[in-house]
Structure formats: C-alpha cells, structure tokens
Amino acid sequence: GENVEQHPSTLSVQEGDSAVIKCTYSDSASNYFPWYKQELGKRPQLIIDIRSNVGEKKDQRIAVTLNKTAKHFSLHITETQPEDSAVYFCAASKSDYKLSFGAGTTVTVRA
Amino acid sequence: DAMVIQNPRYQVTQFGKPVTLSCSQTLNHNVMYWYQQKSSQAPKLLFHYYDKDFNNEADTPDNFQSRRPNTSFCFLDIRSPGLGDAAMYLCATSSGATGSENQYFGPGTRLTVL
C-alpha cells in the first residue's frame, strides 16, 4: 500500500516567520494530495490540496508544492499567526477512495 | 449547511459492553468512512462504504462492525469494547466522483471505556 512519511513531527516558529512541512509518498499512482489542519479536540479540516497535474498551488498565506519525480510535496505557511498552531496532516490518494495519512506535524506559533 | 453529524459526541461504556456510534450526512455523498484516532496520531481507517458496498481494512479487528442502511446514515458497532478501543472515532464522507477527492470529517465521538 501507499506509505506517506511526514517531517518534522514538531515545529515551533516565531509569529511572523514561515513554516514548512514536507511529505514523501511511495506509490507513483498517487494523484491527489490534500493537507488537513486539526486543532485540539476538533475535526481535521482541509486547508489546501493539489493534484498531480499541478506543480504548485497557493491560497493566501498557504502554498503547496509537488515534485512528482521525487515523490514529495510540501506545505508552506507564511507570516504565521498564533491561530496557525495545530496539527497538520498530509495525505495521498490514488483513486481508490482512500487517503493515506502522514503521521502529522504539531505546529506551535510563539507570540 | 450541508454537514457531517456524529452522535453522541461523548460516549462512555464499560469493558465488554456493546456500543453503537452514529453518523449522518446531508452532503448526499456516495462514500462514508469510519476512522479511529488516538492521541497525537493520524486517523486510522477502519472501513468505508461506496454506496452499499462495504470495504474493510485488512487490519480492522472483527470487534468492529458497520452498517449503512441508507445514503445518509452510517453506524459503527463495537461489539466488545476493550480498554485499547478508547479513542476518537471520526466519520467522514466524500463524493466518490473520482476516487481521489477531499474527505469531509464529522466532529467525532470520544469513546471512553471503563
């Protein structure tokens, strides 16, 4: 099956700085890569996603890049704010209705 | 608002006492999922339905069963809960249009086993 690795497991950044989370996947058939944010005690919620026919996507302070050749994708958060503190999960899907999740990154934004 | 609803939000049961968790959706999505999530871990897929077609994950214990009587509702039955089954149980849905799309999660049911 698909194996998704996510790094780092924890990330502490100063407010206003950027945060970068990286994921790698193993199955070249994967074609959809969402990122979820999960605040403490709440549900995972999609923050951005990218499909395999696109190399980069941006939504305000959040961007995702995809390198299909290297099988890795990254989440970039610029100008971090305290409300960005949460656990972030990357995932990959290969048209089998399932998501393979990374282990998660706990992001702490220091005021 | 279209959404995924889970009841109850908190469930306490005794060791070995069967429990049922429920999920409903107003998104009219074809696919419904049940995940188990333990602290600081990623959601772990237990099973999913495409319409009425049931798909079990290979490592899902037999103790976990599911029913989907119609498009809107899906139930998770834990036949004999053990202490290790204490977790957050998340229901999710997806449209099923391509096999690769966003999943919409419910708020979860926090299960405590005494």
GROMACS .gro file of C-alpha atoms in nm:
model
  225
    1GLY     CA    1   0.000   0.000   0.000
    2GLU     CA    2   0.086   0.367  -0.007
    3ASN     CA    3   0.333   0.490   0.255
    4VAL     CA    4   0.342   0.860   0.340
    5GLU     CA    5   0.620   0.999   0.555
    6GLN     CA    6   0.592   1.344   0.713
    7HIS     CA    7   0.859   1.563   0.868
    8PRO     CA    8   0.916   1.723   1.108
    9SER     CA    9   0.693   1.575   1.378
   10THR     CA   10   0.701   1.902   1.572
   11LEU     CA   11   0.772   2.255   1.457
   12SER     CA   12   0.799   2.569   1.666
   13VAL     CA   13   0.815   2.904   1.487
   14GLN     CA   14   0.811   3.266   1.589
   15GLU     CA   15   0.498   3.456   1.492
   16GLY     CA   16   0.551   3.613   1.152
   17ASP     CA   17   0.804   3.354   1.040
   18SER     CA   18   0.739   3.082   0.781
   19ALA     CA   19   0.669   2.715   0.847
   20VAL     CA   20   0.745   2.431   0.607
   21ILE     CA   21   0.627   2.072   0.637
   22LYS     CA   22   0.748   1.804   0.400
   23CYS     CA   23   0.595   1.474   0.295
   24THR     CA   24   0.709   1.191   0.073
   25TYR     CA   25   0.499   0.916  -0.079
   26SER     CA   26   0.589   0.578  -0.222
   27ASP     CA   27   0.326   0.496  -0.485
   28SER     CA   28   0.369   0.674  -0.817
   29ALA     CA   29  -0.001   0.612  -0.886
   30SER     CA   30  -0.096   0.867  -0.621
   31ASN     CA   31  -0.259   1.167  -0.786
   32TYR     CA   32  -0.422   1.375  -0.513
   33PHE     CA   33  -0.250   1.535  -0.215
   34PRO     CA   34  -0.460   1.716   0.047
   35TRP     CA   35  -0.343   1.886   0.364
   36TYR     CA   36  -0.558   1.885   0.676
   37LYS     CA   37  -0.539   2.106   0.985
   38GLN     CA   38  -0.665   1.965   1.312
   39GLU     CA   39  -0.699   2.190   1.614
   40LEU     CA   40  -0.708   2.032   1.958
   41GLY     CA   41  -1.030   1.838   2.010
   42LYS     CA   42  -1.166   1.927   1.667
   43ARG     CA   43  -1.212   1.757   1.334
   44PRO     CA   44  -0.949   1.754   1.057
   45GLN     CA   45  -1.030   2.018   0.800
   46LEU     CA   46  -0.894   2.059   0.451
   47ILE     CA   47  -0.677   2.368   0.412
   48ILE     CA   48  -0.534   2.313   0.065
   49ASP     CA   49  -0.494   2.034  -0.187
   50ILE     CA   50  -0.309   1.970  -0.510
   51ARG     CA   51  -0.350   1.725  -0.794
   52SER     CA   52  -0.070   1.553  -0.978
   53ASN     CA   53  -0.107   1.765  -1.292
   54VAL     CA   54  -0.013   2.081  -1.100
   55GLY     CA   55   0.323   2.173  -0.950
   56GLU     CA   56   0.222   2.447  -0.711
   57LYS     CA   57  -0.091   2.597  -0.562
   58LYS     CA   58  -0.134   2.898  -0.337
   59ASP     CA   59  -0.417   3.027  -0.121
   60GLN     CA   60  -0.336   3.346   0.067
   61ARG     CA   61  -0.066   3.255   0.323
   62ILE     CA   62  -0.069   2.885   0.241
   63ALA     CA   63   0.100   2.716  -0.053
   64VAL     CA   64   0.166   2.358  -0.155
   65THR     CA   65   0.433   2.234  -0.395
   66LEU     CA   66   0.451   1.893  -0.559
   67ASN     CA   67   0.751   1.719  -0.715
   68LYS     CA   68   0.619   1.405  -0.885
   69THR     CA   69   0.961   1.287  -0.994
   70ALA     CA   70   1.093   1.290  -0.640
   71LYS     CA   71   0.756   1.188  -0.494
   72HIS     CA   72   0.743   1.464  -0.240
   73PHE     CA   73   0.515   1.753  -0.158
   74SER     CA   74   0.541   2.037   0.090
   75LEU     CA   75   0.319   2.278   0.278
   76HIS     CA   76   0.437   2.635   0.322
   77ILE     CA   77   0.275   2.875   0.566
   78THR     CA   78   0.398   3.234   0.552
   79GLU     CA   79   0.354   3.510   0.810
   80THR     CA   80   0.247   3.259   1.074
   81GLN     CA   81  -0.008   3.363   1.333
   82PRO     CA   82  -0.100   3.210   1.671
   83GLU     CA   83  -0.417   3.063   1.516
   84ASP     CA   84  -0.197   2.856   1.284
   85SER     CA   85  -0.100   2.645   1.587
   86ALA     CA   86  -0.245   2.297   1.524
   87VAL     CA   87  -0.158   1.951   1.399
   88TYR     CA   88  -0.117   1.930   1.023
   89PHE     CA   89  -0.157   1.607   0.828
   90CYS     CA   90  -0.053   1.546   0.472
   91ALA     CA   91  -0.223   1.269   0.275
   92ALA     CA   92  -0.207   1.097  -0.061
   93SER     CA   93  -0.471   0.922  -0.267
   94LYS     CA   94  -0.456   0.703  -0.579
   95SER     CA   95  -0.818   0.698  -0.696
   96ASP     CA   96  -0.914   0.418  -0.456
   97TYR     CA   97  -1.144   0.639  -0.244
   98LYS     CA   98  -0.891   0.621   0.041
   99LEU     CA   99  -0.639   0.863   0.189
  100SER     CA  100  -0.302   0.755   0.325
  101PHE     CA  101  -0.208   0.998   0.600
  102GLY     CA  102   0.129   1.113   0.720
  103ALA     CA  103   0.195   1.090   1.093
  104GLY     CA  104   0.127   1.460   1.149
  105THR     CA  105   0.323   1.772   1.243
  106THR     CA  106   0.244   1.967   1.557
  107VAL     CA  107   0.300   2.334   1.478
  108THR     CA  108   0.337   2.584   1.759
  109VAL     CA  109   0.349   2.954   1.675
  110ARG     CA  110   0.518   3.154   1.952
  111ALA     CA  111   0.381   3.501   2.007
  112ASP     CA  112  -2.548   2.399   0.600
  113ALA     CA  113  -2.454   2.067   0.450
  114MET     CA  114  -2.255   1.872   0.702
  115VAL     CA  115  -2.144   1.552   0.867
  116ILE     CA  116  -2.303   1.493   1.207
  117GLN     CA  117  -2.195   1.245   1.472
  118ASN     CA  118  -2.384   1.133   1.778
  119PRO     CA  119  -2.313   1.118   2.057
  120ARG     CA  120  -2.014   1.350   2.089
  121TYR     CA  121  -1.901   1.169   2.403
  122GLN     CA  122  -1.972   0.807   2.485
  123VAL     CA  123  -1.876   0.619   2.799
  124THR     CA  124  -1.912   0.243   2.806
  125GLN     CA  125  -1.798  -0.043   3.021
  126PHE     CA  126  -1.541  -0.302   2.925
  127GLY     CA  127  -1.717  -0.559   2.707
  128LYS     CA  128  -2.047  -0.369   2.678
  129PRO     CA  129  -2.152  -0.318   2.314
  130VAL     CA  130  -2.173   0.037   2.188
  131THR     CA  131  -2.302   0.198   1.868
  132LEU     CA  132  -2.185   0.526   1.726
  133SER     CA  133  -2.383   0.704   1.458
  134CYS     CA  134  -2.303   0.932   1.168
  135SER     CA  135  -2.531   1.118   0.931
  136GLN     CA  136  -2.462   1.343   0.635
  137THR     CA  137  -2.654   1.598   0.437
  138LEU     CA  138  -2.395   1.617   0.158
  139ASN     CA  139  -2.551   1.329  -0.038
  140HIS     CA  140  -2.205   1.180  -0.076
  141ASN     CA  141  -2.160   0.826  -0.204
  142VAL     CA  142  -1.870   0.732   0.022
  143MET     CA  143  -1.871   0.717   0.401
  144TYR     CA  144  -1.575   0.630   0.621
  145TRP     CA  145  -1.504   0.539   0.981
  146TYR     CA  146  -1.169   0.628   1.132
  147GLN     CA  147  -1.017   0.566   1.473
  148GLN     CA  148  -0.787   0.838   1.602
  149LYS     CA  149  -0.577   0.811   1.916
  150SER     CA  150  -0.391   1.098   2.076
  151SER     CA  151  -0.121   1.258   1.862
  152GLN     CA  152  -0.174   1.006   1.582
  153ALA     CA  153  -0.315   1.023   1.231
  154PRO     CA  154  -0.667   0.895   1.170
  155LYS     CA  155  -0.665   0.520   1.106
  156LEU     CA  156  -0.917   0.395   0.850
  157LEU     CA  157  -1.137   0.113   0.979
  158PHE     CA  158  -1.365   0.071   0.677
  159HIS     CA  159  -1.557   0.258   0.413
  160TYR     CA  160  -1.869   0.223   0.205
  161TYR     CA  161  -1.914   0.320  -0.156
  162ASP     CA  162  -2.291   0.339  -0.157
  163LYS     CA  163  -2.380  -0.001  -0.008
  164ASP     CA  164  -2.052  -0.169  -0.099
  165PHE     CA  165  -1.858  -0.237   0.221
  166ASN     CA  166  -1.478  -0.223   0.222
  167ASN     CA  167  -1.298  -0.346   0.530
  168GLU     CA  168  -0.935  -0.265   0.603
  169ALA     CA  169  -0.724  -0.579   0.647
  170ASP     CA  170  -0.613  -0.485   0.998
  171THR     CA  171  -0.952  -0.380   1.134
  172PRO     CA  172  -1.039  -0.609   1.425
  173ASP     CA  173  -1.353  -0.825   1.397
  174ASN     CA  174  -1.476  -0.645   1.707
  175PHE     CA  175  -1.565  -0.352   1.482
  176GLN     CA  176  -1.866  -0.376   1.255
  177SER     CA  177  -2.053  -0.122   1.045
  178ARG     CA  178  -2.392  -0.071   0.888
  179ARG     CA  179  -2.510   0.172   0.626
  180PRO     CA  180  -2.887   0.142   0.597
  181ASN     CA  181  -2.921   0.433   0.353
  182THR     CA  182  -2.720   0.709   0.187
  183SER     CA  183  -2.744   0.944   0.482
  184PHE     CA  184  -2.661   0.722   0.779
  185CYS     CA  185  -2.374   0.501   0.883
  186PHE     CA  186  -2.320   0.322   1.215
  187LEU     CA  187  -2.013   0.186   1.389
  188ASP     CA  188  -2.076  -0.106   1.624
  189ILE     CA  189  -1.809  -0.210   1.872
  190ARG     CA  190  -1.920  -0.549   1.993
  191SER     CA  191  -1.699  -0.591   2.298
  192PRO     CA  192  -1.504  -0.274   2.371
  193GLY     CA  193  -1.166  -0.316   2.530
  194LEU     CA  194  -0.955  -0.055   2.705
  195GLY     CA  195  -0.750  -0.022   2.387
  196ASP     CA  196  -1.057   0.089   2.193
  197ALA     CA  197  -1.077   0.416   2.383
  198ALA     CA  198  -1.023   0.679   2.114
  199MET     CA  199  -1.185   0.945   1.899
  200TYR     CA  200  -1.397   0.793   1.625
  201LEU     CA  201  -1.430   1.009   1.317
  202CYS     CA  202  -1.685   0.968   1.043
  203ALA     CA  203  -1.607   1.120   0.704
  204THR     CA  204  -1.765   1.143   0.363
  205SER     CA  205  -1.652   1.205   0.009
  206SER     CA  206  -1.842   1.247  -0.314
  207GLY     CA  207  -1.683   0.942  -0.476
  208ALA     CA  208  -1.674   1.121  -0.813
  209THR     CA  209  -1.311   1.036  -0.894
  210GLY     CA  210  -1.180   0.820  -0.613
  211SER     CA  211  -0.937   1.099  -0.525
  212GLU     CA  212  -1.111   1.385  -0.350
  213ASN     CA  213  -1.143   1.567  -0.021
  214GLN     CA  214  -1.298   1.393   0.274
  215TYR     CA  215  -1.533   1.589   0.498
  216PHE     CA  216  -1.498   1.491   0.861
  217GLY     CA  217  -1.758   1.495   1.133
  218PRO     CA  218  -1.678   1.636   1.479
  219GLY     CA  219  -1.602   1.291   1.616
  220THR     CA  220  -1.724   1.079   1.907
  221ARG     CA  221  -1.487   1.048   2.202
  222LEU     CA  222  -1.520   0.694   2.339
  223THR     CA  223  -1.418   0.617   2.695
  224VAL     CA  224  -1.403   0.253   2.811
  225LEU     CA  225  -1.418   0.194   3.186
   0.00000   0.00000   0.00000
